[in-house]
Each structure stands twice: as structure tokens, then as C-alpha cells.
Amino acid sequence: MLMKIILQSRRNLAGIFKKFITWTWWDRAGVVVFWQDQEYVITTRFPFGVCMIPFCEFVKHSKWECYEASIDSHNLVKDWLFEQIGKKYDWSYVFRIFSDRDRHKEDRWHDGELVASATRKGGRDIFNYKINSINNSYIKLLPIPMISRGKN
């Protein structure tokens, strides 16, 4: 089974700030899910935390790329992601040089951490579980195929 991962690069002040602080070209990452016959992205967003955004709204006014990661259980990942909706945004990730937070706690999320944990819940730990923070650019370094890209 395949899990669709999306990376986004926004051209607004928040996107530029986050890319600068986290040293990445991609300021957002998420997992694409189908719900009620529509495509959505489950990601994190300040100040809401984990949320579900319609795919067309997520990619609006941005550059984006989609990747497919092989997992064992798509339904398990989808159910787990729905359970994460509403959890807090992990600001300690953005300022990780000042923080010693354990990224494996599931009480709040940064988008890269959420994507990494989703792959692990699906039975494939495509990220190194032992590293302390997941930068969105790490997704591009993984041996998973890019399936589409766009610019709006």
C-alpha cells in the first residue's frame, strides 16, 4: 500500500520565516487522505495544531511536491491521523536549538514529525526513529518516488 506525502513551499511571510528558522526549502509537510470522496491534507498549522485542509486549499499560492511511501496498513495510518486532529502545534520544533523535547511524544506535533510517525504507524519507519527532529527536507532525501509536483 502507498501513503501519499506532500511538501509545500509558501511565498508568504510565515512560510519564509519557518524555512529560515528550520533551514529547509519546504515549510510544510502533510499526508494526503481521501475522506467523503475528496482529497485532504492532514498537517499542522499554527495556531490550530493538527488539522485537515482540502487539498486544493493546501496547494493554493505555493510550490508543492507529492511522494509515495510504501506502508503496510493504510487504514491504520488514516485512523491514527484522524485521532491526531486537534492536537497542539509543536513550537519547540521550530526553536529546537533551544529545546530538548522528545519528538516521540504524541501530545503535540510539527508537520515533519507527524509525517514520520504516520509512516511508522503504517509499519514502515522510513525515517530514522532515533534522530531528535525531522526536517521537512529529509523527505526529499528518502528513497521514495516523487509522483507529482505543481506551482500555483
XYZ file of N, CA and C in Angstrom, residues 46-141:
288
model
N -0.214 26.588 12.576
C -0.310 27.469 13.724
C -1.514 28.378 13.548
N -2.308 28.623 14.547
C -2.260 28.162 15.936
C -3.118 26.927 16.176
N -3.639 26.314 15.111
C -4.630 25.246 15.245
C -4.057 23.896 15.639
N -2.799 23.659 15.358
C -2.218 22.339 15.602
C -2.501 21.434 14.421
N -2.790 20.183 14.705
C -3.057 19.220 13.636
C -4.447 19.484 13.079
N -4.511 19.619 11.761
C -5.796 19.908 11.123
C -5.871 19.226 9.764
N -7.059 19.208 9.208
C -7.303 18.629 7.896
C -7.732 19.753 6.964
N -6.994 19.916 5.874
C -7.217 21.015 4.934
C -7.533 20.418 3.567
N -8.536 20.939 2.856
C -8.781 20.455 1.495
C -7.509 20.599 0.643
N -7.231 19.588 -0.164
C -6.009 19.563 -0.967
C -5.861 20.836 -1.804
N -6.950 21.261 -2.461
C -6.870 22.440 -3.337
C -6.530 23.701 -2.549
N -6.972 23.795 -1.296
C -6.622 24.942 -0.459
C -5.164 24.853 0.010
N -4.711 23.636 0.302
C -3.336 23.436 0.773
C -2.313 23.871 -0.274
N -2.565 23.551 -1.544
C -1.584 23.842 -2.592
C -1.722 25.250 -3.179
N -2.774 25.962 -2.801
C -3.019 27.302 -3.333
C -1.863 28.246 -3.011
N -1.421 29.012 -3.995
C -0.359 30.010 -3.852
C 0.941 29.413 -3.315
N 1.306 28.230 -3.798
C 2.523 27.603 -3.294
C 3.140 26.687 -4.353
N 4.359 26.277 -4.068
C 5.031 25.240 -4.836
C 4.887 23.971 -4.002
N 4.663 22.823 -4.648
C 4.468 21.591 -3.893
C 4.958 20.379 -4.669
N 5.255 19.323 -3.920
C 5.658 18.037 -4.491
C 5.009 16.924 -3.692
N 4.581 15.863 -4.374
C 3.997 14.697 -3.710
C 4.905 13.489 -3.887
N 4.983 12.690 -2.839
C 5.787 11.475 -2.820
C 4.927 10.325 -2.356
N 5.291 9.099 -2.757
C 4.572 7.926 -2.303
C 5.503 7.045 -1.488
N 5.104 6.772 -0.257
C 5.883 5.894 0.615
C 5.124 4.580 0.790
N 5.834 3.491 0.698
C 5.230 2.184 0.890
C 4.997 1.933 2.378
N 3.767 1.532 2.721
C 3.420 1.211 4.110
C 2.655 -0.110 4.119
N 2.502 -0.680 5.301
C 1.805 -1.959 5.422
C 0.297 -1.801 5.592
N -0.149 -0.735 6.288
C -1.571 -0.596 6.597
C -2.035 0.847 6.414
N -2.709 1.102 5.316
C -3.207 2.449 5.029
C -4.327 2.839 5.986
N -5.221 1.906 6.286
C -6.345 2.214 7.187
C -5.867 2.537 8.597
N -4.852 1.833 9.069
C -4.288 2.103 10.395
C -3.711 3.516 10.452
N -3.001 3.907 9.395
C -2.425 5.260 9.330
C -3.528 6.304 9.295
N -4.519 6.098 8.462
C -5.615 7.060 8.339
C -6.351 7.223 9.668
N -6.664 6.126 10.321
C -7.343 6.199 11.622
C -6.483 6.930 12.643
N -5.183 6.622 12.666
C -4.269 7.270 13.605
C -4.188 8.777 13.319
N -4.106 9.148 12.045
C -4.046 10.572 11.692
C -5.311 11.309 12.135
N -6.466 10.703 11.945
C -7.713 11.333 12.389
C -7.725 11.530 13.908
N -7.110 10.607 14.646
C -7.012 10.750 16.104
C -6.113 11.931 16.502
N -5.191 12.312 15.637
C -4.255 13.398 15.953
C -4.854 14.784 15.721
N -5.926 14.864 14.934
C -6.547 16.161 14.627
C -6.973 16.848 15.920
N -6.563 18.106 16.046
C -6.878 18.883 17.237
C -5.734 18.959 18.233
N -4.729 18.108 18.080
C -3.583 18.185 18.992
C -2.779 19.441 18.686
N -2.058 19.937 19.688
C -1.372 21.226 19.602
C -0.206 21.230 18.620
N 0.136 22.440 18.178
C 1.309 22.665 17.331
C 2.558 22.604 18.207
N 3.608 21.981 17.715
C 4.852 21.834 18.478
C 5.819 22.971 18.153
N 5.718 24.044 18.917
C 6.621 25.182 18.726
C 8.057 24.848 19.091
N 8.268 23.859 19.958
C 9.637 23.530 20.346
C 10.436 23.022 19.158
N 9.745 22.464 18.139
C 10.469 22.035 16.944
C 11.068 23.233 16.224
N 10.284 24.271 16.056
C 10.751 25.445 15.320
C 11.975 26.045 16.002
N 11.965 26.017 17.307
C 13.097 26.552 18.068
C 13.893 25.418 18.714
N 14.121 24.346 17.953
C 14.739 23.135 18.507
C 16.140 23.346 19.048
N 16.836 24.386 18.592
C 18.178 24.612 19.123
C 18.127 25.034 20.581
N 16.961 25.520 21.030
C 16.804 25.921 22.427
C 16.015 24.886 23.232
N 15.605 23.801 22.588
C 14.697 22.855 23.221
C 15.290 21.450 23.216
N 14.935 20.687 24.211
C 15.363 19.295 24.291
C 14.140 18.386 24.354
N 13.085 18.733 23.632
C 11.832 17.974 23.663
C 11.984 16.645 22.932
N 11.387 15.613 23.484
C 11.363 14.294 22.874
C 10.294 14.289 21.787
N 10.690 14.164 20.529
C 9.741 14.226 19.422
C 8.837 13.007 19.342
N 9.106 11.988 20.129
C 8.310 10.771 20.072
C 7.070 10.818 20.960
N 6.903 11.899 21.702
C 5.675 12.066 22.486
C 4.566 12.522 21.545
N 3.390 11.972 21.715
C 2.298 12.249 20.781
C 1.300 13.261 21.338
N 1.766 14.269 22.082
C 0.848 15.256 22.640
C 0.775 16.529 21.805
N 1.768 16.788 20.977
C 1.766 17.938 20.058
C 2.696 17.614 18.902
N 2.474 18.305 17.768
C 3.150 17.899 16.549
C 3.706 19.067 15.748
N 4.799 18.795 15.084
C 5.291 19.578 13.960
C 5.014 18.713 12.738
N 4.817 19.309 11.581
C 4.379 18.538 10.416
C 5.334 17.420 10.011
N 6.638 17.656 10.034
C 7.591 16.599 9.686
C 7.531 15.435 10.662
N 7.364 15.750 11.934
C 7.243 14.712 12.961
C 5.970 13.896 12.750
N 4.890 14.588 12.393
C 3.615 13.919 12.153
C 3.731 12.941 10.983
N 4.364 13.366 9.890
C 4.554 12.501 8.718
C 5.423 11.301 9.084
N 6.520 11.541 9.811
C 7.416 10.449 10.209
C 6.684 9.432 11.076
N 5.896 9.905 12.031
C 5.158 9.000 12.906
C 4.074 8.244 12.143
N 3.475 8.884 11.149
C 2.448 8.209 10.340
C 3.055 7.034 9.575
N 4.244 7.207 9.015
C 4.878 6.091 8.302
C 5.208 4.962 9.281
N 5.639 5.322 10.478
C 5.962 4.309 11.489
C 4.697 3.551 11.909
N 3.574 4.283 12.064
C 2.303 3.631 12.409
C 1.844 2.700 11.294
N 2.232 3.015 10.071
C 1.874 2.182 8.927
C 2.771 0.969 8.756
N 3.711 0.797 9.675
C 4.562 -0.384 9.638
C 5.893 -0.195 8.957
N 6.197 1.017 8.495
C 7.480 1.268 7.832
C 8.104 2.518 8.428
N 9.190 2.350 9.125
C 9.890 3.501 9.681
C 10.892 3.995 8.648
N 10.416 4.820 7.716
C 11.298 5.298 6.646
C 12.218 6.408 7.124
N 11.931 6.971 8.288
C 12.808 7.954 8.901
C 13.597 7.244 9.990
N 14.722 7.795 10.338
C 15.496 7.239 11.440
C 14.818 7.645 12.739
N 14.251 6.677 13.437
C 13.464 6.955 14.641
C 14.307 7.602 15.740
N 15.604 7.373 15.704
C 16.460 7.853 16.786
C 16.837 9.331 16.672
N 16.719 9.929 15.480
C 17.104 11.340 15.378
C 16.100 12.203 16.118
N 16.550 13.330 16.618
C 15.730 14.126 17.526
C 14.733 15.032 16.828
N 14.979 15.420 15.589
C 14.000 16.252 14.891
C 13.957 15.869 13.422
N 12.793 15.992 12.829
C 12.588 15.663 11.423
C 12.404 16.961 10.661
N 13.342 17.271 9.796
C 13.265 18.441 8.941
C 12.484 18.039 7.695
N 11.615 18.903 7.197
C 10.803 18.556 6.026
C 11.649 18.204 4.806
N 12.847 18.758 4.697
C 13.722 18.433 3.571
C 14.202 16.993 3.617
N 14.176 16.341 4.776
C 14.586 14.937 4.869
C 13.725 14.060 3.973
N 12.479 14.436 3.784
C 11.576 13.638 2.954
C 12.123 13.518 1.540
N 12.700 14.591 1.015
C 13.271 14.553 -0.337
C 14.485 13.636 -0.424
N 15.144 13.383 0.699
C 16.343 12.550 0.709
C 16.024 11.063 0.807
